Coordinates of C-alpha atoms in Angstrom, one line a residue:
M1 CA 112.9 -2.1 33.6
H2 CA 111.0 -3.7 30.8
H3 CA 107.8 -3.9 32.9
T4 CA 108.2 -0.3 34.0
R5 CA 108.4 0.9 30.3
R6 CA 105.2 -1.1 29.4
L7 CA 103.4 0.4 32.4
L8 CA 104.5 3.9 31.4
R9 CA 103.3 3.2 27.8
M10 CA 99.9 2.1 29.0
L11 CA 99.5 5.2 31.1
Q12 CA 100.3 7.3 28.1
I13 CA 97.7 5.6 26.0
M14 CA 95.1 5.9 28.7
G15 CA 95.9 9.6 29.1
L16 CA 95.6 10.2 25.4
W17 CA 92.2 8.3 25.4
L18 CA 90.9 10.4 28.3
A19 CA 92.0 13.6 26.5
V20 CA 90.4 12.7 23.1
T21 CA 87.2 11.1 24.3
P22 CA 85.4 14.4 25.4
V23 CA 86.2 15.8 21.9
F24 CA 84.5 12.9 20.2
L25 CA 81.5 13.0 22.6
A26 CA 81.1 16.7 21.9
Q27 CA 81.1 16.1 18.2
A28 CA 78.6 13.2 18.6
E29 CA 76.2 15.5 20.3
T30 CA 76.1 17.8 17.3
I31 CA 75.3 14.9 14.9
T32 CA 71.6 14.7 14.1
V33 CA 70.1 11.3 13.1
I34 CA 68.3 11.9 9.7
D35 CA 64.7 10.7 9.8
P36 CA 63.5 9.8 6.3
F37 CA 59.9 10.2 7.3
S38 CA 60.4 13.8 8.5
Q39 CA 62.5 14.7 5.4
V40 CA 59.7 13.5 3.0
L41 CA 57.0 15.0 5.2
A42 CA 58.6 18.4 4.7
G43 CA 57.6 18.2 1.0
L44 CA 53.9 18.6 2.0
K45 CA 54.6 22.3 2.8
A46 CA 55.0 23.0 -0.9
D47 CA 52.4 25.1 -2.7
D48 CA 52.7 23.1 -5.8
F49 CA 50.3 20.1 -5.8
E50 CA 52.6 18.0 -8.0
Q51 CA 55.3 18.3 -5.3
K52 CA 52.8 17.3 -2.7
E53 CA 51.8 14.3 -4.8
A54 CA 55.4 13.2 -5.0
A55 CA 55.8 13.6 -1.2
I56 CA 52.6 11.5 -0.7
T57 CA 53.9 8.8 -3.0
Q58 CA 57.2 8.7 -1.1
L59 CA 55.5 8.6 2.3
A60 CA 53.4 5.6 1.1
A61 CA 56.7 3.8 0.1
I62 CA 58.2 4.4 3.5
N63 CA 57.4 1.6 5.9
D64 CA 56.4 3.9 8.7
P65 CA 53.1 3.6 10.7
R66 CA 52.9 7.4 10.9
S67 CA 52.2 7.6 7.2
L68 CA 48.6 6.3 7.6
A69 CA 47.8 8.9 10.3
V70 CA 49.2 11.6 8.0
F71 CA 47.1 10.5 5.0
T72 CA 44.0 10.3 7.2
A73 CA 44.6 13.8 8.6
L74 CA 45.2 15.1 5.1
Q75 CA 41.9 13.6 3.9
D76 CA 40.0 15.1 6.8
A77 CA 41.8 18.5 6.5
H78 CA 43.4 18.2 10.0
L79 CA 47.1 18.4 9.0
Y80 CA 48.8 21.7 9.7
F81 CA 52.4 23.0 10.2
V82 CA 53.8 25.8 12.4
V83 CA 55.0 28.5 10.1
A84 CA 58.0 29.6 12.3
T85 CA 59.4 26.1 13.0
G86 CA 58.0 24.0 10.2
E87 CA 56.7 21.4 12.8
F88 CA 53.7 19.4 11.6
I89 CA 50.7 19.0 13.8
Y90 CA 47.3 17.4 13.9
W91 CA 44.5 19.9 14.8
N92 CA 40.8 20.1 14.3
E93 CA 39.7 23.7 13.7
Q94 CA 36.1 22.8 14.5
S95 CA 37.0 21.8 18.0
D96 CA 37.0 24.1 21.0
A97 CA 40.3 22.5 22.1
T98 CA 43.4 24.8 21.8
T99 CA 45.9 21.9 21.8
A100 CA 47.4 19.9 19.0
I101 CA 49.3 16.7 18.6
S102 CA 52.8 16.5 17.1
V103 CA 53.0 14.4 13.9
L104 CA 56.6 13.2 14.6
T105 CA 56.3 12.4 18.3
G106 CA 52.6 11.9 19.0
E107 CA 52.9 14.1 22.0
K108 CA 50.2 16.6 23.0
L109 CA 51.5 20.1 22.5
K110 CA 50.9 23.1 24.8
T111 CA 48.4 25.8 23.9
F112 CA 49.3 27.5 20.7
D113 CA 48.1 30.5 18.6
A114 CA 46.0 29.4 15.7
N115 CA 47.3 32.4 13.7
T116 CA 50.8 30.9 13.6
I117 CA 49.9 27.7 11.7
D118 CA 49.0 26.9 8.1
K119 CA 46.8 24.2 6.8
V120 CA 48.2 21.6 4.3
G121 CA 45.7 21.8 1.5
V122 CA 44.8 19.1 -1.0
N123 CA 42.8 19.0 -4.2
N124 CA 40.4 16.3 -5.5
K125 CA 43.1 14.5 -7.4
L126 CA 45.2 14.2 -4.2
R127 CA 42.1 13.0 -2.3
G128 CA 41.7 10.2 -4.7
I129 CA 45.4 9.3 -4.4
L130 CA 45.2 9.4 -0.6
K131 CA 42.1 7.1 -0.6
G132 CA 44.1 4.5 -2.5
H133 CA 47.2 4.8 -0.3
I134 CA 45.0 4.6 2.9
A135 CA 43.4 1.4 1.6
Q136 CA 46.8 0.0 0.6
L137 CA 48.2 0.6 4.1
N138 CA 45.0 -0.8 5.8
V139 CA 45.1 -4.1 4.0
R140 CA 47.6 -5.3 6.6
S141 CA 45.6 -4.0 9.6
P142 CA 45.0 -6.5 12.4
D143 CA 41.4 -5.4 12.5
R144 CA 39.4 -7.7 10.2
S145 CA 36.8 -5.1 9.2
V146 CA 39.5 -2.6 8.3
R147 CA 41.2 -5.1 6.1
L148 CA 37.9 -6.1 4.4
N149 CA 37.0 -2.5 3.7
A150 CA 40.5 -1.7 2.4
I151 CA 40.5 -4.7 -0.1
N152 CA 37.0 -3.6 -1.3
E153 CA 38.4 -0.2 -2.0
L154 CA 41.2 -1.6 -4.1
L155 CA 39.1 -4.3 -5.8
G156 CA 39.0 -2.4 -9.1
D157 CA 42.7 -1.6 -9.1
T158 CA 44.4 -4.0 -11.5
S159 CA 47.9 -2.5 -11.4
A160 CA 50.8 -4.9 -11.3
E161 CA 52.0 -3.7 -7.9
K162 CA 48.6 -4.2 -6.3
I163 CA 48.2 -7.7 -7.7
I164 CA 51.7 -8.6 -6.4
L165 CA 50.5 -7.3 -3.0
F166 CA 47.2 -9.3 -3.3
R167 CA 49.0 -12.5 -4.1
K168 CA 51.3 -12.1 -1.1
L169 CA 48.4 -11.2 1.2
L170 CA 46.5 -14.3 0.0
T171 CA 49.3 -16.6 1.3
E172 CA 49.1 -14.9 4.7
E173 CA 45.3 -14.4 5.1
K174 CA 43.5 -16.7 7.5
D175 CA 40.0 -15.3 7.2
E176 CA 38.1 -17.2 4.5
Q177 CA 35.9 -14.3 3.4
I178 CA 38.8 -11.9 3.0
A179 CA 40.8 -14.7 1.1
D180 CA 37.8 -15.1 -1.3
L181 CA 37.8 -11.3 -1.9
L182 CA 41.6 -11.4 -2.7
R183 CA 41.0 -14.3 -5.1
V184 CA 38.4 -12.2 -6.9
A185 CA 40.8 -9.3 -7.1
I186 CA 43.4 -11.5 -8.6
A187 CA 40.9 -13.1 -11.0
L188 CA 39.8 -9.7 -12.2
T189 CA 43.4 -9.0 -13.3
D190 CA 43.7 -12.5 -14.9
L191 CA 40.6 -11.7 -16.9
N192 CA 42.7 -9.3 -19.0
S193 CA 45.4 -11.9 -19.6
A194 CA 46.3 -13.0 -23.2
D195 CA 46.7 -16.6 -22.0
K196 CA 43.4 -18.4 -22.7
P197 CA 43.6 -21.1 -19.9
I198 CA 44.4 -18.3 -17.3
K199 CA 41.4 -16.3 -18.6
L200 CA 39.1 -19.3 -18.4
K201 CA 40.3 -20.1 -14.9
A202 CA 39.6 -16.4 -13.9
I203 CA 36.0 -16.7 -15.3
E204 CA 35.5 -19.8 -13.3
D205 CA 36.7 -18.1 -10.1
L206 CA 34.5 -15.1 -10.8
S207 CA 31.4 -17.2 -11.4
L208 CA 31.6 -18.1 -7.7
S209 CA 31.6 -14.5 -6.5
L210 CA 28.7 -12.1 -5.9
Q211 CA 30.9 -9.0 -6.0
P212 CA 29.3 -6.4 -8.3
E213 CA 32.7 -5.8 -10.0
A214 CA 33.0 -9.5 -10.9
Y215 CA 29.5 -9.5 -12.4
N216 CA 30.1 -6.3 -14.4
Q217 CA 33.4 -7.5 -15.9
L218 CA 31.8 -10.8 -16.9
K219 CA 28.8 -9.0 -18.4
K220 CA 31.1 -6.9 -20.6
I221 CA 32.4 -10.1 -22.3
T222 CA 28.8 -11.2 -23.1
T223 CA 27.5 -7.7 -24.1
V224 CA 26.3 -7.3 -27.7
S225 CA 27.9 -4.5 -29.7
S226 CA 26.0 -1.6 -31.3
E227 CA 25.9 -3.6 -34.6
G228 CA 24.1 -6.4 -32.9
V229 CA 27.0 -8.8 -32.9
F230 CA 29.3 -9.9 -30.1
A231 CA 32.7 -8.2 -29.8
E232 CA 35.7 -10.2 -31.0
V233 CA 35.9 -12.6 -28.2
D234 CA 37.0 -16.3 -28.3
I235 CA 33.9 -18.5 -28.5
D236 CA 35.0 -20.6 -25.5
I237 CA 35.6 -17.6 -23.4
R238 CA 32.3 -16.0 -24.3
S239 CA 30.5 -19.2 -23.6
A240 CA 32.1 -19.6 -20.2
A241 CA 31.3 -15.9 -19.4
I242 CA 27.6 -16.4 -20.3
D243 CA 27.4 -19.5 -18.0
A244 CA 29.2 -17.6 -15.3
V245 CA 26.7 -14.6 -15.6
N246 CA 23.7 -17.0 -15.5
N247 CA 25.1 -18.7 -12.4
I248 CA 25.6 -15.3 -10.6
E249 CA 22.1 -14.1 -11.6
S250 CA 20.6 -17.3 -10.3
R251 CA 22.3 -17.0 -7.0
R252 CA 21.4 -13.3 -6.8
E253 CA 17.7 -14.2 -7.3
K254 CA 17.9 -16.7 -4.5
Y255 CA 19.3 -14.1 -2.1
R256 CA 16.8 -11.5 -3.3
F257 CA 14.1 -13.9 -2.4
I258 CA 15.6 -14.3 1.1
E259 CA 15.9 -10.6 1.5
T260 CA 12.3 -10.0 0.4
T261 CA 11.1 -12.6 2.8
F262 CA 13.0 -11.0 5.7
F263 CA 11.6 -7.6 4.8
G264 CA 8.1 -9.2 4.8
L265 CA 8.7 -10.8 8.2
S266 CA 10.0 -7.5 9.4
L267 CA 6.8 -5.7 8.3
G268 CA 4.8 -8.5 9.7
S269 CA 6.5 -8.2 13.1
I270 CA 5.6 -4.5 13.1
L271 CA 2.0 -5.3 12.3
L272 CA 2.0 -8.0 15.0
L273 CA 3.2 -5.5 17.7
I274 CA 0.6 -3.0 16.5
A275 CA -2.4 -5.3 16.2
V276 CA -2.0 -7.7 19.1
G277 CA -3.0 -5.2 21.7
L278 CA -6.0 -4.1 19.7
A279 CA -7.0 -7.8 19.2
I280 CA -7.1 -8.4 23.0
T281 CA -9.3 -5.4 23.7
F282 CA -11.5 -5.9 20.7
G283 CA -11.9 -9.6 21.4
V284 CA -12.6 -9.4 25.1
M285 CA -14.7 -6.2 25.3
G286 CA -15.9 -5.7 21.7
V287 CA -14.5 -2.2 21.8
I288 CA -13.5 -0.5 18.5
N289 CA -10.7 1.5 19.8
M290 CA -9.8 4.3 17.3
A291 CA -7.3 5.7 19.8
H292 CA -5.1 2.6 19.6
G293 CA -2.6 4.4 17.2
E294 CA -2.3 7.3 19.7
L295 CA -1.3 4.8 22.4
M296 CA 1.5 3.7 20.1
M297 CA 2.4 7.4 19.7
I298 CA 2.6 7.8 23.5
G299 CA 5.1 4.9 23.6
A300 CA 7.2 6.5 20.8
Y301 CA 7.2 9.9 22.5
T302 CA 8.2 8.2 25.8
T303 CA 11.3 6.9 24.0
Y304 CA 12.1 10.4 22.7
L305 CA 11.7 11.9 26.2
V306 CA 13.9 9.3 27.7
Q307 CA 16.7 10.2 25.3
V308 CA 16.1 13.9 26.0
A309 CA 16.4 13.2 29.8
F310 CA 19.5 11.0 29.4
P311 CA 21.4 12.4 26.4
N312 CA 24.6 10.6 27.4
A313 CA 23.0 7.2 27.7
I314 CA 21.6 6.6 24.2
D315 CA 22.9 3.1 24.1
Y316 CA 20.7 2.2 27.1
S317 CA 17.7 4.4 26.3
L318 CA 15.7 1.5 24.8
L319 CA 16.2 -0.6 28.0
I320 CA 14.7 2.2 30.0
A321 CA 12.0 3.2 27.4
I322 CA 10.5 -0.3 26.9
P323 CA 9.1 -0.8 30.4
L324 CA 8.4 2.9 30.9
A325 CA 6.4 3.0 27.6
F326 CA 4.4 0.0 28.7
L327 CA 3.6 1.6 32.0
V328 CA 2.7 5.0 30.6
S329 CA 0.6 3.7 27.7
G330 CA -1.0 1.1 30.0
L331 CA -2.0 3.6 32.6
V332 CA -3.4 5.9 29.9
G333 CA -5.4 3.0 28.6
I334 CA -6.8 2.1 32.0
G335 CA -7.7 5.8 32.4
I336 CA -9.6 5.7 29.1
E337 CA -11.4 2.5 30.0
R338 CA -12.4 3.7 33.5
G339 CA -13.3 7.2 32.4
V340 CA -15.1 6.7 29.1
I341 CA -15.4 3.2 27.7
R342 CA -17.0 1.4 30.7
F343 CA -20.1 3.5 30.2
L344 CA -20.4 2.5 26.5
Y345 CA -20.2 -1.4 26.6
G346 CA -22.6 -3.0 24.2
R347 CA -22.7 0.1 21.9
P348 CA -19.7 -0.4 19.5
L349 CA -20.6 2.6 17.3
E350 CA -20.6 4.9 20.2
T351 CA -17.2 3.5 21.5
L352 CA -15.9 4.2 18.0
L353 CA -16.9 7.8 18.1
A354 CA -15.8 8.3 21.7
T355 CA -12.3 6.8 21.1
F356 CA -12.0 8.8 17.8
G357 CA -12.5 12.0 19.9
I358 CA -10.0 10.7 22.5
S359 CA -7.5 10.1 19.6
L360 CA -7.8 13.8 18.6
I361 CA -7.2 14.9 22.2
L362 CA -4.1 12.7 22.5
Q363 CA -2.7 14.0 19.2
Q364 CA -3.0 17.6 20.5
I365 CA -1.0 16.9 23.7
P366 CA 2.4 16.5 22.0
R367 CA 1.7 19.4 19.7
T368 CA 1.1 21.6 22.7
F369 CA 3.8 20.5 25.0
I370 CA 6.6 19.1 22.8
S371 CA 6.4 20.1 19.1
A372 CA 4.0 20.1 16.2
Q373 CA 6.9 18.9 14.0
N374 CA 8.2 15.4 13.9
V375 CA 11.1 14.6 16.3
T376 CA 13.9 12.1 15.7
V377 CA 14.7 9.3 18.0
E378 CA 18.4 8.2 17.8
N379 CA 19.2 4.6 17.3
P380 CA 21.6 3.1 19.8
A381 CA 25.1 2.2 18.4
W382 CA 24.3 -1.5 18.7
L383 CA 21.2 -1.0 16.4
S384 CA 23.1 1.1 13.8
G385 CA 24.3 -0.4 10.5
S386 CA 23.7 -3.7 8.8
W387 CA 24.7 -7.3 9.1
V388 CA 26.3 -7.9 5.7
I389 CA 25.9 -11.5 4.8
N390 CA 27.3 -11.2 1.3
P391 CA 27.5 -8.4 -1.3
V392 CA 23.8 -8.8 -2.3
L393 CA 22.3 -9.6 1.0
S394 CA 22.4 -7.4 4.1
I395 CA 20.0 -7.1 7.1
T396 CA 19.7 -3.9 9.1
Y397 CA 20.1 -4.4 12.8
N398 CA 17.1 -2.2 13.7
R399 CA 14.7 -4.4 11.7
L400 CA 16.3 -7.6 13.0
F401 CA 15.8 -6.2 16.5
I402 CA 12.2 -5.4 15.9
F403 CA 11.6 -8.9 14.5
I404 CA 13.2 -10.6 17.5
F405 CA 11.5 -8.2 19.9
A406 CA 8.1 -8.9 18.4
L407 CA 8.6 -12.6 18.9
L408 CA 9.6 -12.0 22.5
V409 CA 6.5 -9.8 23.2
F410 CA 4.3 -12.4 21.5
A411 CA 5.8 -15.2 23.6
G412 CA 5.4 -13.1 26.8
L413 CA 1.7 -12.4 26.0
L414 CA 1.1 -16.1 25.5
L415 CA 2.6 -16.8 28.9
I416 CA 0.4 -14.2 30.5
L417 CA -2.8 -15.5 28.8
K418 CA -2.0 -19.2 29.5
K419 CA -0.1 -19.3 32.8
T420 CA -1.5 -16.4 34.9
R421 CA -4.8 -15.8 36.8
L422 CA -5.4 -12.7 34.7
G423 CA -5.0 -14.7 31.6
L424 CA -7.5 -17.3 32.8
Q425 CA -10.0 -14.6 33.6
V426 CA -9.4 -12.8 30.2
R427 CA -10.1 -16.1 28.4
A428 CA -13.2 -16.8 30.5
V429 CA -14.7 -13.3 29.9
S430 CA -13.9 -13.4 26.2
Q431 CA -15.6 -16.8 25.8
N432 CA -18.7 -16.2 28.0
R433 CA -18.9 -12.9 30.0
A434 CA -22.2 -13.7 31.8
M435 CA -20.9 -17.1 33.0
A436 CA -17.6 -15.7 34.1
K437 CA -19.4 -13.0 36.1
A438 CA -21.7 -15.6 37.7
M439 CA -18.6 -17.5 38.8
G440 CA -17.3 -14.5 40.7
V441 CA -15.0 -13.0 38.1
R442 CA -14.9 -9.2 38.5
T443 CA -15.4 -8.5 34.8
E444 CA -15.1 -4.8 35.2
W445 CA -11.6 -5.0 36.5
V446 CA -10.7 -7.7 33.9
D447 CA -11.9 -5.2 31.3
A448 CA -9.7 -2.4 32.8
L449 CA -6.6 -4.6 33.1
T450 CA -7.1 -6.1 29.7
F451 CA -7.5 -2.7 28.1
G452 CA -4.4 -1.6 30.1
L453 CA -2.4 -4.7 28.8
G454 CA -3.4 -4.0 25.2
S455 CA -2.5 -0.3 25.6
G456 CA 0.8 -1.2 27.2
I457 CA 1.7 -3.5 24.2
A458 CA 0.7 -0.7 21.9
G459 CA 3.2 1.6 23.8
I460 CA 6.1 -0.8 23.3
A461 CA 5.1 -1.1 19.6
G462 CA 5.6 2.7 19.5
V463 CA 9.1 2.2 21.0
A464 CA 9.9 -0.2 18.1
L465 CA 8.4 2.1 15.5
S466 CA 10.6 5.0 16.8
Q467 CA 13.6 3.0 15.6
I468 CA 12.6 3.0 11.9
T469 CA 10.6 6.2 11.5
N470 CA 10.2 9.8 12.8
V471 CA 8.0 10.4 15.8
G472 CA 5.1 12.8 15.4
P473 CA 1.6 13.5 16.6
N474 CA 0.1 11.7 13.6
L475 CA 2.3 8.6 14.0
G476 CA -0.6 6.3 14.9
Q477 CA -2.9 7.3 12.1
G478 CA -0.7 5.6 9.5
Y479 CA -1.1 2.2 11.2
I480 CA -4.7 2.1 12.6
V481 CA -6.2 0.7 9.3
D482 CA -3.4 -1.9 9.1
S483 CA -4.2 -2.9 12.7
F484 CA -7.8 -3.6 12.1
M485 CA -7.0 -5.4 8.8
V486 CA -4.8 -7.8 10.8
V487 CA -7.3 -8.3 13.6
V488 CA -10.2 -9.1 11.2
F489 CA -8.1 -11.3 9.0
G490 CA -6.5 -13.3 11.8
G491 CA -9.6 -13.8 13.8
V492 CA -11.0 -11.4 16.5
G493 CA -9.5 -12.1 19.9
N494 CA -7.2 -14.9 18.8
V495 CA -3.5 -14.2 19.4
W496 CA -2.3 -17.0 17.1
G497 CA -4.5 -15.6 14.4
M498 CA -2.7 -12.2 14.9
F499 CA 0.6 -13.9 14.5
V500 CA -0.2 -15.8 11.3
G501 CA -2.2 -13.0 9.9
S502 CA 0.4 -10.3 10.4
M503 CA 3.3 -12.3 9.2
S504 CA 1.5 -13.5 6.1
L505 CA 0.1 -10.1 5.2
G506 CA 3.6 -8.6 5.7
V507 CA 5.3 -11.1 3.4
V508 CA 2.6 -10.9 0.7
N509 CA 2.8 -7.1 0.8
K510 CA 6.6 -7.1 0.2
Y511 CA 6.3 -9.7 -2.6
I512 CA 3.8 -7.7 -4.6
E513 CA 5.3 -4.2 -3.9
P514 CA 7.9 -4.4 -6.6
W515 CA 5.2 -5.1 -9.2
T516 CA 2.5 -2.7 -8.1
G517 CA 4.1 -0.1 -5.8
A518 CA 3.5 0.5 -2.1
V519 CA 0.1 2.2 -2.3
L520 CA -1.5 -0.2 -4.8
A521 CA -0.1 -3.2 -2.9
K522 CA -2.0 -2.0 0.2
I523 CA -5.2 -1.6 -1.8
L524 CA -4.9 -5.1 -3.3
I525 CA -4.4 -6.6 0.2
L526 CA -7.5 -4.7 1.5
I527 CA -9.6 -6.0 -1.5
F528 CA -8.3 -9.5 -0.7
I529 CA -9.3 -9.2 3.0
I530 CA -12.8 -8.0 2.0
L531 CA -13.3 -10.9 -0.3
F532 CA -11.8 -13.3 2.3
I533 CA -14.2 -12.0 5.0
Q534 CA -17.1 -12.8 2.7
K535 CA -16.2 -16.4 2.9
R536 CA -14.9 -16.5 6.5
P537 CA -16.5 -13.7 8.4
R538 CA -14.7 -14.7 11.7
G539 CA -11.2 -14.8 10.2
L540 CA -8.6 -17.4 9.9
F541 CA -8.8 -18.6 13.6
P542 CA -12.2 -17.7 15.0
Q543 CA -12.6 -17.2 18.7
K544 CA -14.5 -20.0 20.5
G545 CA -17.3 -19.7 23.1
R546 CA -20.9 -18.6 23.4
T547 CA -20.1 -14.9 23.3
A548 CA -17.8 -15.4 20.4
E549 CA -20.5 -17.4 18.6
N550 CA -23.0 -14.6 19.1

């Protein structure tokens, strides 16, 4: 009986549970989970900018990864909301696409009517606030470059909350460069401390930094007031700041010297590419080729046409353009030699006039068939930007590429001249044409191939020039004088002379440019070469052989 009652009671409880459960489930379905992010986001629909500012501040305080995307979209004017439903979406009105992305879910929405949405507008004050919040959110990015840029953005912000953040990040940061930047940010704040030891330690830390902000803040401590006396600063602190400023300026000068030297070598590498082809033809055949600059122009236009033909393969265009420019310019050079120059050997003034006329014809071809205006050749993505070594020294990738490329071309030319049959014949003809011909060397074909080789190198010089300047019909005219200066200074027909001459002239040019200006620097170098030739008429490294002696 007792067990029967217990069983009946259990059945009653189960029946009651089965009856009540559907009611609770039905009520649970009607309960909506409140999302703090969506609640705060709704504040951006307000017309009042102060309310929007409050909403932005609250979104920054919420630990939600969607906040960064919202701030970025706001800054780029890509944040909208659907008027009827209040749903926030990302949409670019400049795009042809008629789809949008939901802010809350990240899902791609179906086609919608642009007339049913409204843009979330911001003013300049809000843009500045957004910039700071974006940087603050990016300081924890796993991407090193994003973190570095974000900390640079916040470097001048000395608010208490930012410094607390920086101190915490410093304990977590593994990258030494970013850690140094965080230490600078902290030291900039400590520089305003009333505690003298803390201030002196901050000055010591800042003296090791090349950041402009560090230098500017230290310079303020050492600045003379309008009355000609120092501001009321502790003598020890002022003395430490002066030492720190002198230390920074000394290091800056060292890096400026390195930067100027690199710019000089970069200019020298361009001169090397331009002049080395001319040196070969001038040294072997004694031809003054005034169309050499136009052969460079052909190489530059070849690069442009490759990009026009393959607009979706810009990153690979140089790999296609370099051999193609060499072939096109080389074939044009062989055509010039076979069609005109071979009839004028031994008459250098007539070759000068003939090649000058050819240069005018070659200039007219792109004007007629492409454009009389300059055209732009895009840099591949891997040549865009700079290699930032420190805040005062950066090297552009395109100039670094040209420098390395020039060295590779020079090394390749040396291999051709030293290790191939053509190179042996070129050296034989350049040293003693009559003897080489008597030994069975077909000097006429050596002349043609040599002219083609020099022209081909001029073509790939044009490819390099297209990466740092606009391409136009007059491109070669700006470099023909420089080419002859390098050839004469280095030694006619000597490739090592071209190397030393071009690099030294490039470096000297960049060293004197800050004092004299670009135009006067070239004039001074020209005067120097004229005086130098008076003492050494055959250049730094004169060619050897009977023909050369004559």
